[in-house]
Coordinates of C-alpha atoms in Angstrom, one line a residue:
Chain Q
M1 CA 182.1 91.1 91.3
G2 CA 179.5 93.8 90.6
K3 CA 177.4 95.4 93.2
T4 CA 174.7 93.3 94.9
A5 CA 171.0 94.2 94.7
R6 CA 171.0 95.0 98.4
E7 CA 173.8 97.6 97.8
T8 CA 172.3 98.9 94.6
F9 CA 168.7 99.5 95.6
R10 CA 169.2 100.6 99.2
V11 CA 167.7 104.0 99.7
P12 CA 170.4 106.6 99.6
A13 CA 171.6 107.5 103.0
D14 CA 171.3 111.2 102.2
L15 CA 167.8 111.1 100.8
A16 CA 166.0 114.0 102.5
S17 CA 163.1 115.2 100.3
A18 CA 160.7 114.4 97.5
A19 CA 163.2 116.0 95.2
D20 CA 165.8 113.4 96.1
L21 CA 163.3 110.7 95.4
A22 CA 162.4 112.3 92.0
A23 CA 166.1 112.2 91.2
I24 CA 166.0 108.4 91.2
D25 CA 165.1 107.3 87.7
P26 CA 162.1 104.9 87.7
R27 CA 163.5 103.4 84.4
A28 CA 167.0 102.9 85.7
R29 CA 168.6 99.4 85.3
P30 CA 171.8 99.9 87.3
I31 CA 172.6 96.1 87.5
G32 CA 171.1 92.9 86.2
P33 CA 169.2 92.2 82.9
R34 CA 168.9 94.8 80.2
D35 CA 165.9 93.4 78.5
K36 CA 162.7 91.5 79.1
S37 CA 163.7 88.1 77.8
T38 CA 167.0 88.0 79.7
A39 CA 165.0 89.1 82.8
A40 CA 162.5 86.2 82.3
Q41 CA 165.4 83.7 82.2
E42 CA 167.1 85.2 85.2
L43 CA 163.9 85.3 87.1
A44 CA 163.4 81.5 86.5
E45 CA 166.9 80.9 87.8
L46 CA 166.3 83.0 90.8
G47 CA 163.1 81.0 91.3
E48 CA 165.1 77.8 91.6
R49 CA 167.4 79.4 94.2
L50 CA 164.5 80.8 96.1
D51 CA 162.7 77.4 96.1
T52 CA 165.7 75.7 97.7
L53 CA 166.3 78.5 100.2
Q54 CA 162.6 78.6 101.1
E55 CA 162.4 74.8 101.7
A56 CA 165.3 74.9 104.2
H57 CA 163.8 78.0 105.8
Y58 CA 160.5 76.2 106.3
A59 CA 162.2 73.0 107.4
E60 CA 164.3 74.9 110.0
A61 CA 161.2 76.2 111.7
T62 CA 159.6 72.7 112.0
A63 CA 162.4 72.0 114.4
G64 CA 161.6 75.1 116.5
G65 CA 163.7 77.7 114.7
P66 CA 162.2 81.2 115.2
R67 CA 163.1 82.8 111.9
A68 CA 160.8 84.3 109.3
V69 CA 161.2 86.8 106.5
L70 CA 158.9 89.8 105.8
L71 CA 158.7 91.7 102.5
V72 CA 156.9 95.0 102.8
L73 CA 155.6 96.4 99.5
Q74 CA 154.7 100.1 99.2
G75 CA 154.1 102.3 96.2
M76 CA 151.6 104.6 94.6
D77 CA 148.6 103.0 92.9
T78 CA 149.5 100.9 89.8
S79 CA 153.1 100.8 90.9
G80 CA 152.9 97.0 90.9
K81 CA 152.4 95.6 94.4
G82 CA 149.9 93.1 93.0
G83 CA 152.2 92.3 90.1
V84 CA 155.1 91.5 92.4
I85 CA 152.9 89.2 94.5
R86 CA 151.9 87.4 91.4
S87 CA 155.2 87.2 89.6
V88 CA 157.7 87.0 92.5
G89 CA 155.4 85.6 95.2
G90 CA 154.5 82.9 92.6
L91 CA 158.1 81.7 92.6
F92 CA 157.6 80.3 96.1
N93 CA 155.8 77.3 97.4
P94 CA 152.5 78.7 98.5
Q95 CA 152.6 76.5 101.6
G96 CA 155.3 78.8 103.1
L97 CA 153.9 82.1 101.9
R98 CA 151.7 84.4 103.9
I99 CA 150.2 87.4 102.0
A100 CA 148.5 90.1 103.9
T101 CA 146.7 93.0 102.2
F102 CA 146.1 96.1 104.2
K103 CA 143.1 98.0 102.9
K104 CA 141.3 100.9 104.4
P105 CA 141.1 100.1 108.2
T106 CA 137.8 98.7 109.5
D107 CA 136.0 100.4 112.4
E108 CA 137.3 97.7 114.7
E109 CA 140.9 98.2 113.5
L110 CA 140.5 102.0 113.9
R111 CA 139.6 101.5 117.6
H112 CA 143.0 99.8 118.1
H113 CA 146.5 101.2 117.9
F114 CA 147.6 101.4 114.3
L115 CA 150.0 98.5 114.7
W116 CA 147.4 96.1 116.1
R117 CA 146.2 94.9 112.7
V118 CA 149.7 94.6 111.5
R119 CA 151.0 92.5 114.4
R120 CA 148.3 89.9 113.6
H121 CA 149.8 89.3 110.2
V122 CA 153.5 89.1 111.1
P123 CA 154.7 85.8 109.5
T124 CA 155.1 82.8 111.8
P125 CA 158.4 81.0 111.8
G126 CA 159.5 79.4 108.6
H127 CA 157.2 81.6 106.5
I128 CA 157.8 84.3 104.1
G129 CA 155.3 87.1 104.6
I130 CA 154.4 89.7 102.0
F131 CA 152.6 92.8 103.0
D132 CA 150.6 94.5 100.2
R133 CA 150.6 97.9 101.8
S134 CA 151.4 98.0 105.4
H135 CA 151.8 100.1 108.6
Y136 CA 153.4 102.7 106.3
E137 CA 149.9 103.7 105.1
D138 CA 149.6 105.2 108.6
V139 CA 152.3 107.8 107.8
L140 CA 151.3 108.1 104.1
I141 CA 147.6 108.5 103.4
A142 CA 147.1 109.2 107.1
R143 CA 149.4 112.2 106.7
V144 CA 148.4 113.4 103.2
D145 CA 144.7 113.2 104.0
S146 CA 145.1 114.4 107.6
L147 CA 143.3 111.3 108.9
V148 CA 144.9 111.9 112.3
P149 CA 146.5 115.0 113.9
E150 CA 150.1 115.8 112.9
D151 CA 151.5 114.9 116.4
V152 CA 150.0 111.5 116.0
W153 CA 151.5 110.6 112.7
R154 CA 154.8 112.2 113.6
R155 CA 155.1 109.9 116.6
R156 CA 154.5 106.9 114.4
Y157 CA 157.9 107.0 112.7
T158 CA 159.5 106.2 116.1
E159 CA 156.8 103.6 116.8
I160 CA 157.4 101.9 113.5
A161 CA 161.1 101.8 113.9
Q162 CA 160.7 100.3 117.4
F163 CA 158.2 97.8 116.1
E164 CA 160.5 96.7 113.3
A165 CA 163.5 96.4 115.7
E166 CA 161.3 94.2 117.9
L167 CA 160.5 91.9 114.9
D168 CA 164.2 91.8 114.0
A169 CA 165.1 90.8 117.6
Q170 CA 162.6 87.9 117.5
G171 CA 164.2 86.5 114.3
I172 CA 162.2 88.2 111.5
T173 CA 164.3 89.5 108.6
I174 CA 162.5 92.5 107.1
L175 CA 163.0 94.1 103.7
K176 CA 160.9 97.0 102.6
C177 CA 160.5 97.9 98.9
M178 CA 159.2 101.1 97.6
L179 CA 158.0 100.6 94.0
H180 CA 159.1 103.8 92.4
I181 CA 157.2 104.8 89.3
S182 CA 156.9 108.0 87.4
P183 CA 153.6 110.0 87.2
K184 CA 153.7 109.5 83.5
E185 CA 153.8 105.7 83.8
Q186 CA 151.0 105.9 86.3
L187 CA 148.8 107.8 83.9
E188 CA 149.3 105.2 81.2
R189 CA 148.5 102.4 83.6
L190 CA 145.4 104.1 85.0
L191 CA 144.2 104.7 81.4
A192 CA 144.9 101.1 80.5
R193 CA 142.7 99.9 83.4
L194 CA 139.9 102.0 82.1
D195 CA 140.3 100.7 78.6
D196 CA 140.3 97.0 79.3
P197 CA 136.9 95.6 80.6
A198 CA 138.8 92.8 82.4
K199 CA 140.8 95.4 84.3
R200 CA 138.1 97.9 85.2
W201 CA 137.5 96.3 88.5
K202 CA 140.9 97.4 89.6
H203 CA 140.1 101.0 89.2
N204 CA 139.1 103.0 92.2
P205 CA 138.1 106.7 91.6
A206 CA 140.0 107.5 94.8
D207 CA 143.2 106.6 92.9
I208 CA 142.8 109.7 90.8
D209 CA 142.4 111.8 93.9
A210 CA 145.6 110.3 95.3
R211 CA 147.3 111.0 92.0
R212 CA 146.4 114.7 92.4
N213 CA 148.3 114.7 95.7
W214 CA 151.4 113.2 94.1
P215 CA 153.9 115.8 95.5
A216 CA 152.5 115.4 99.0
Y217 CA 152.8 111.6 98.7
Q218 CA 156.3 111.8 97.5
E219 CA 157.2 114.1 100.4
A220 CA 155.5 111.6 102.8
Y221 CA 157.4 108.7 101.2
A222 CA 160.7 110.6 101.5
E223 CA 160.3 111.2 105.2
A224 CA 159.1 107.7 105.9
L225 CA 162.1 106.2 104.1
R226 CA 164.5 108.6 105.8
R227 CA 163.1 108.1 109.3
T228 CA 162.7 104.3 109.1
D229 CA 165.5 103.0 107.0
T230 CA 167.6 100.9 109.5
D231 CA 169.9 98.0 109.1
A232 CA 167.3 95.9 110.9
A233 CA 164.7 96.9 108.4
P234 CA 166.2 98.5 105.3
W235 CA 164.3 100.3 102.6
Y236 CA 165.0 99.7 98.9
V237 CA 163.8 101.9 96.1
I238 CA 162.9 99.7 93.1
P239 CA 162.8 101.3 89.7
S240 CA 159.4 100.2 88.6
D241 CA 158.4 101.8 85.4
R242 CA 159.5 98.5 83.7
K243 CA 157.6 95.7 85.3
W244 CA 160.1 93.0 84.3
Y245 CA 162.9 94.9 85.9
R246 CA 160.9 95.5 89.1
N247 CA 160.2 91.8 89.4
W248 CA 163.7 90.8 88.8
A249 CA 165.1 93.3 91.3
I250 CA 162.8 92.2 94.1
A251 CA 163.5 88.5 93.4
A252 CA 167.2 89.3 93.5
L253 CA 166.8 91.1 96.8
L254 CA 164.9 88.2 98.2
A255 CA 167.5 85.7 97.1
E256 CA 170.3 87.7 98.6
T257 CA 168.4 88.3 101.8
L258 CA 167.6 84.6 102.2
A259 CA 171.2 83.7 101.5
V260 CA 172.2 85.9 104.4
V261 CA 169.5 84.3 106.6
D262 CA 171.2 81.0 105.5
P263 CA 168.5 78.6 106.7
R264 CA 169.5 75.1 107.6
F265 CA 167.7 71.8 107.3
P266 CA 167.4 70.6 110.9
K267 CA 169.1 67.5 112.2
P268 CA 166.7 64.6 112.8
T269 CA 165.5 64.2 116.3
Y270 CA 165.0 60.5 115.8
D271 CA 167.4 57.7 115.0
V272 CA 167.4 57.2 111.2
D273 CA 168.5 53.6 111.2
A274 CA 166.0 52.7 114.0
E275 CA 163.2 54.2 111.9
R276 CA 164.3 52.2 108.8
A277 CA 164.2 49.0 110.9
R278 CA 160.8 49.9 112.2
L279 CA 159.6 50.3 108.7
A280 CA 161.1 47.1 107.6
A281 CA 159.5 45.2 110.5
G282 CA 156.1 46.7 110.1
P283 CA 153.3 44.9 108.2
T284 CA 153.3 45.7 104.5
H285 CA 149.5 45.2 104.2
Chain W
M1 CA 133.2 63.9 74.6
G2 CA 134.9 61.8 77.2
K3 CA 134.0 61.8 80.9
T4 CA 134.8 64.8 83.0
A5 CA 137.2 64.7 85.9
R6 CA 134.3 65.4 88.2
E7 CA 132.4 62.3 86.9
T8 CA 135.5 60.1 86.8
F9 CA 137.0 60.7 90.2
R10 CA 133.8 61.1 92.2
V11 CA 133.7 58.6 95.0
P12 CA 131.6 55.6 93.9
A13 CA 128.0 55.9 95.2
D14 CA 128.1 52.4 96.5
L15 CA 131.4 52.6 98.3
A16 CA 130.8 51.0 101.7
S17 CA 134.0 49.6 103.1
A18 CA 137.7 49.6 103.1
A19 CA 137.6 46.8 100.6
D20 CA 135.8 49.0 98.2
L21 CA 138.4 51.7 98.6
A22 CA 141.2 49.1 98.1
A23 CA 139.5 48.1 94.9
I24 CA 140.2 51.5 93.4
D25 CA 143.6 51.3 91.7
P26 CA 146.0 54.0 93.0
R27 CA 147.9 53.8 89.7
A28 CA 144.8 54.1 87.5
R29 CA 144.7 56.7 84.7
P30 CA 141.1 56.5 83.6
I31 CA 141.2 59.8 81.7
G32 CA 143.7 62.4 80.8
P33 CA 147.5 62.2 80.2
R34 CA 149.2 58.8 79.9
D35 CA 152.7 59.9 80.7
K36 CA 154.6 62.5 82.7
S37 CA 155.6 64.8 79.9
T38 CA 152.1 65.1 78.4
A39 CA 150.9 65.7 82.0
A40 CA 153.4 68.6 82.4
Q41 CA 152.1 70.2 79.2
E42 CA 148.5 69.7 80.1
L43 CA 149.1 71.1 83.6
A44 CA 150.6 74.2 82.2
E45 CA 147.5 74.6 80.0
L46 CA 145.2 74.1 82.9
G47 CA 147.3 76.7 84.8
E48 CA 146.4 79.3 82.2
R49 CA 142.7 78.5 82.5
L50 CA 142.9 78.5 86.2
D51 CA 144.7 81.9 86.2
T52 CA 141.9 83.5 84.1
L53 CA 139.1 81.9 86.1
Q54 CA 140.8 82.9 89.4
E55 CA 141.2 86.5 88.4
A56 CA 137.5 86.8 87.6
H57 CA 136.6 85.0 90.8
Y58 CA 138.8 87.5 92.8
A59 CA 137.4 90.5 90.9
E60 CA 133.8 89.4 91.4
A61 CA 134.3 89.5 95.2
T62 CA 135.7 93.0 95.1
A63 CA 132.2 94.1 94.0
G64 CA 130.6 92.3 97.0
G65 CA 130.1 88.8 95.6
P66 CA 130.1 86.2 98.3
R67 CA 131.6 83.3 96.5
A68 CA 134.7 81.3 97.4
V69 CA 136.2 77.9 96.6
L70 CA 137.5 75.4 99.1
L71 CA 139.7 72.4 98.2
V72 CA 140.1 69.9 101.1
L73 CA 143.0 67.6 100.9
Q74 CA 143.1 64.4 102.9
G75 CA 145.3 61.3 102.6
M76 CA 147.7 59.0 104.4
D77 CA 151.1 60.4 105.2
T78 CA 153.3 60.9 102.0
S79 CA 150.1 60.7 99.8
G80 CA 151.1 64.2 98.5
K81 CA 149.0 66.9 100.2
G82 CA 152.1 69.1 100.3
G83 CA 153.0 68.2 96.7
V84 CA 149.6 69.3 95.5
I85 CA 149.8 72.6 97.3
R86 CA 153.2 73.2 95.7
S87 CA 152.4 72.1 92.2
V88 CA 148.7 72.8 91.8
G89 CA 148.5 75.7 94.4
G90 CA 151.5 77.1 92.6
L91 CA 149.4 77.6 89.5
F92 CA 147.4 80.3 91.2
N93 CA 148.1 83.9 91.9
P94 CA 149.2 83.7 95.6
Q95 CA 147.2 86.8 96.3
G96 CA 143.9 84.9 96.0
L97 CA 145.0 81.7 97.7
R98 CA 144.5 80.8 101.4
I99 CA 146.4 77.7 102.6
A100 CA 145.5 76.3 106.0
T101 CA 147.4 73.5 107.6
F102 CA 145.7 71.5 110.3
K103 CA 148.2 69.9 112.6
K104 CA 147.6 68.2 116.0
P105 CA 145.1 70.5 117.8
T106 CA 146.5 72.9 120.4
D107 CA 145.2 72.9 123.9
E108 CA 143.1 76.0 123.1
E109 CA 141.6 74.3 120.0
L110 CA 140.8 71.2 122.0
R111 CA 138.8 73.3 124.5
H112 CA 136.5 74.3 121.6
H113 CA 134.1 72.4 119.4
F114 CA 136.1 70.5 116.7
L115 CA 134.9 72.8 113.9
W116 CA 135.9 76.0 115.7
R117 CA 139.5 76.0 114.3
V118 CA 138.2 75.1 110.9
R119 CA 135.7 77.9 110.7
R120 CA 138.4 80.4 111.3
H121 CA 140.1 79.3 108.1
V122 CA 137.1 79.2 105.7
P123 CA 138.2 81.2 102.7
T124 CA 136.8 84.8 102.4
P125 CA 135.0 85.8 99.2
G126 CA 137.1 85.7 96.1
H127 CA 139.6 83.4 97.5
I128 CA 140.6 79.8 96.9
G129 CA 141.2 78.0 100.1
I130 CA 143.2 74.9 100.4
F131 CA 143.0 72.8 103.5
D132 CA 146.0 70.6 104.2
R133 CA 144.2 68.1 106.4
S134 CA 141.0 69.3 107.8
H135 CA 138.0 68.6 110.0
Y136 CA 138.1 65.1 108.6
E137 CA 141.0 64.4 111.0
D138 CA 138.4 64.5 113.7
V139 CA 136.8 61.3 112.2
L140 CA 140.1 59.7 111.1
I141 CA 142.9 59.9 113.7
A142 CA 140.3 60.7 116.4
R143 CA 138.5 57.5 115.6
V144 CA 141.5 55.2 114.9
D145 CA 143.4 56.4 118.0
S146 CA 140.2 56.7 120.2
L147 CA 141.0 60.3 121.0
V148 CA 137.3 60.8 121.8
P149 CA 134.5 58.4 122.7
E150 CA 132.8 56.6 119.9
D151 CA 129.5 58.5 120.3
V152 CA 131.4 61.7 119.9
W153 CA 133.1 60.9 116.6
R154 CA 130.0 59.2 115.3
R155 CA 128.0 62.4 115.8
R156 CA 130.6 64.3 113.8
Y157 CA 129.6 62.8 110.4
T158 CA 126.3 64.7 110.7
E159 CA 127.9 67.8 112.1
I160 CA 130.4 67.9 109.2
A161 CA 127.7 67.4 106.6
Q162 CA 125.7 70.2 108.2
F163 CA 128.7 72.5 108.3
E164 CA 129.5 71.9 104.7
A165 CA 125.9 72.5 103.7
E166 CA 126.1 75.8 105.5
L167 CA 129.2 76.8 103.6
D168 CA 127.6 75.8 100.4
A169 CA 124.6 78.0 101.2
Q170 CA 126.8 81.0 101.9
G171 CA 128.4 80.7 98.4
I172 CA 131.4 78.5 99.1
T173 CA 132.0 75.7 96.5
I174 CA 133.7 72.8 98.2
L175 CA 135.6 69.9 96.7
K176 CA 137.2 67.2 98.7
C177 CA 140.0 65.1 97.5
M178 CA 141.3 61.9 99.1
L179 CA 144.8 61.2 97.8
H180 CA 144.7 57.5 97.4
I181 CA 148.0 55.7 97.6
S182 CA 149.0 52.1 98.0
P183 CA 150.8 50.9 101.2
K184 CA 153.7 49.8 98.9
E185 CA 154.1 53.3 97.5
Q186 CA 153.9 54.8 101.0
L187 CA 156.7 52.5 102.1
E188 CA 158.9 53.6 99.3
R189 CA 158.2 57.3 100.0
L190 CA 158.8 56.9 103.7
L191 CA 162.2 55.2 103.0
A192 CA 163.1 57.9 100.5
R193 CA 162.5 60.5 103.2
L194 CA 164.9 58.7 105.5
D195 CA 167.5 58.3 102.8
D196 CA 167.7 62.0 101.8
P197 CA 169.2 64.4 104.4
A198 CA 167.2 67.2 102.8
K199 CA 164.0 65.3 103.3
R200 CA 164.5 63.9 106.8
W201 CA 162.8 66.8 108.4
K202 CA 159.6 65.6 106.9
H203 CA 159.7 62.3 108.7
N204 CA 157.7 61.9 111.9
P205 CA 158.0 58.6 113.8
A206 CA 154.3 58.8 114.4
D207 CA 153.8 58.2 110.6
I208 CA 155.1 54.7 111.0
D209 CA 152.6 54.1 113.8
A210 CA 149.8 55.4 111.6
R211 CA 151.0 53.1 108.8
R212 CA 150.6 50.1 111.2
N213 CA 147.0 51.1 111.5
W214 CA 146.5 51.2 107.7
P215 CA 143.4 48.9 107.7
A216 CA 141.7 50.9 110.5
Y217 CA 142.4 54.2 108.6
Q218 CA 141.0 52.8 105.3
E219 CA 137.9 51.8 107.2
A220 CA 137.6 55.3 108.7
Y221 CA 138.2 56.9 105.3
A222 CA 135.6 54.7 103.7
E223 CA 133.0 55.6 106.3
A224 CA 133.9 59.3 106.1
L225 CA 133.6 59.3 102.3
R226 CA 130.3 57.4 102.4
R227 CA 128.7 59.6 105.1
T228 CA 129.8 63.0 103.9
D229 CA 129.8 62.7 100.1
T230 CA 127.1 65.2 99.1
D231 CA 126.4 67.2 95.9
A232 CA 127.1 70.3 98.0
A233 CA 130.5 68.9 99.0
P234 CA 131.5 66.0 96.9
W235 CA 134.4 63.6 97.6
Y236 CA 136.8 62.6 94.9
V237 CA 139.2 59.7 95.1
I238 CA 142.5 60.6 93.3
P239 CA 144.8 57.9 92.2
S240 CA 148.0 59.2 93.7
D241 CA 150.7 56.6 93.3
R242 CA 151.9 58.7 90.3
K243 CA 152.5 62.2 91.5
W244 CA 152.1 63.7 88.0
Y245 CA 148.8 62.1 87.5
R246 CA 147.6 63.2 91.0
N247 CA 148.5 66.8 90.2
W248 CA 146.9 66.8 86.8
A249 CA 143.7 65.2 88.2
I250 CA 143.3 67.8 90.9
A251 CA 144.1 70.7 88.6
A252 CA 141.5 69.4 86.1
L253 CA 138.9 69.1 88.9
L254 CA 139.6 72.7 90.0
A255 CA 139.3 73.9 86.4
E256 CA 136.0 72.2 85.9
T257 CA 134.7 73.3 89.3
L258 CA 135.7 76.9 88.7
A259 CA 134.1 76.8 85.2
V260 CA 130.8 75.7 86.9
V261 CA 131.2 78.6 89.4
D262 CA 131.5 80.7 86.3
P263 CA 132.8 83.9 88.0
R264 CA 132.2 87.2 86.3
F265 CA 134.2 90.4 86.2
P266 CA 132.0 93.0 87.9
K267 CA 130.5 96.0 86.0
P268 CA 132.2 99.2 87.0
T269 CA 130.4 101.2 89.7
Y270 CA 131.8 104.4 88.3
D271 CA 131.4 106.2 84.9
V272 CA 134.4 105.1 82.7
D273 CA 134.3 108.2 80.5
A274 CA 134.0 110.5 83.4
E275 CA 137.1 108.9 85.0
R276 CA 139.0 109.2 81.7
A277 CA 138.1 112.9 81.7
R278 CA 139.2 113.4 85.3
L279 CA 142.5 111.8 84.5
A280 CA 143.0 114.0 81.4
A281 CA 142.2 117.1 83.4
G282 CA 144.4 116.3 86.4
P283 CA 147.9 117.7 86.8
T284 CA 150.5 115.5 85.1
H285 CA 153.3 116.6 87.6

């Protein structure tokens, strides 16, 4: 047996700085498919497994089970958060999916604790939540752009770890993926957005400002990963310069994670034979 | 040119009673594919059209456009509301989908006006909302089971029509589908749920009670359709004894409806060339 996706992509325990992050190759393919067409085939197979697991997960909650799954997606602009939602999120039955996109906080959100808006989107039992950006923005852009004083964002690492431990204790399995791209790949993707009239709406001039702060962001990511990688809420670094590899890797992580959750179809709370008899007795109209 | 799905499935203008509803064949295939494999192929093609239309619809809202689409699904138990969400909802990018399931109202919901909980789930601009059951339960089960006095549920037809006109005025395109099945098909599906251990969780003994009230429900549906079918929020009756035909019909309705909405990619609010220059000038790291 080769290594699992959970072992392979888990953030290195000794990751300490932006340099360590830069040492991870965004084009690496340490396990899994070597090319796009194999990846498409494997993704379809993973989709079937995810479908079965998700249905049992959803069914379990209808009988009162508390469990849910939360996938947190973080990454620089163009790293593919939207692409993962489309390609990997699209493998699930939308009934059991809950997507939450965290944009620039509103005035109301800013008047609350930074976790207030996040708590409102925690997936309910039986659901698979996907966070497109998350509370990690509050130690990323908030830090790089000095949106709050340093002592405030510094305190947040502990608050986040506590929050995630709390979710874990209530039955929510968390997996956090950093979509790791190279600055060169980002440049190409930003230019591609400007070139294609059907993609221009995705461009935000602020993305170029963020790009100029690349080293500061990588430092902020490195510290966030180091301070909040726990067994209850592990961080994975996903090589994301190749979109098809990124999608495969996250689908594989989800399939392994759901297999560990091991959801079960609930036992009926009614008498199956009695129900059959009631149906047989009823009017047929 | 043959008839469109919107023309074909629109509730007959002269539908007045349960007998008129019963006269619509739940196995009818008035237009479109004649068999399952053709339907699968056409559904995939519709999926590509829906994907393009949805992206423009989503993009339009990022520039401040107010428009959204709302698909309301109603039907007797096992008629396929969940199946439509899975098979038709699954054709969309989950990022732009908002599924809301309306179960038995909670105590808090019951303390509010019946539309209170519904308003909270109206899709935001750029999104496609799907209601799995809806405010129509308040003139269906509420009427059949006498959950409220007659004058209360009678008033609701007008309240619903006003509410939907309001949504239409704010830019929300509504389409309402009644998944029309025969009592015989329902019996087979209920028995199949009891036979398959992986489906037993879907069975609710109350479904058999509702089945016994089939004529009363059909009467309630007929009146709801007649009283609330408007050009702003049309009702469609979908022959649903064949799952593949039901899915194809609703996908076709959505594609036609989105084509009428005719969403547009917004014009950039920034200077494309200036942005290219900023990117070229920036550090490459």
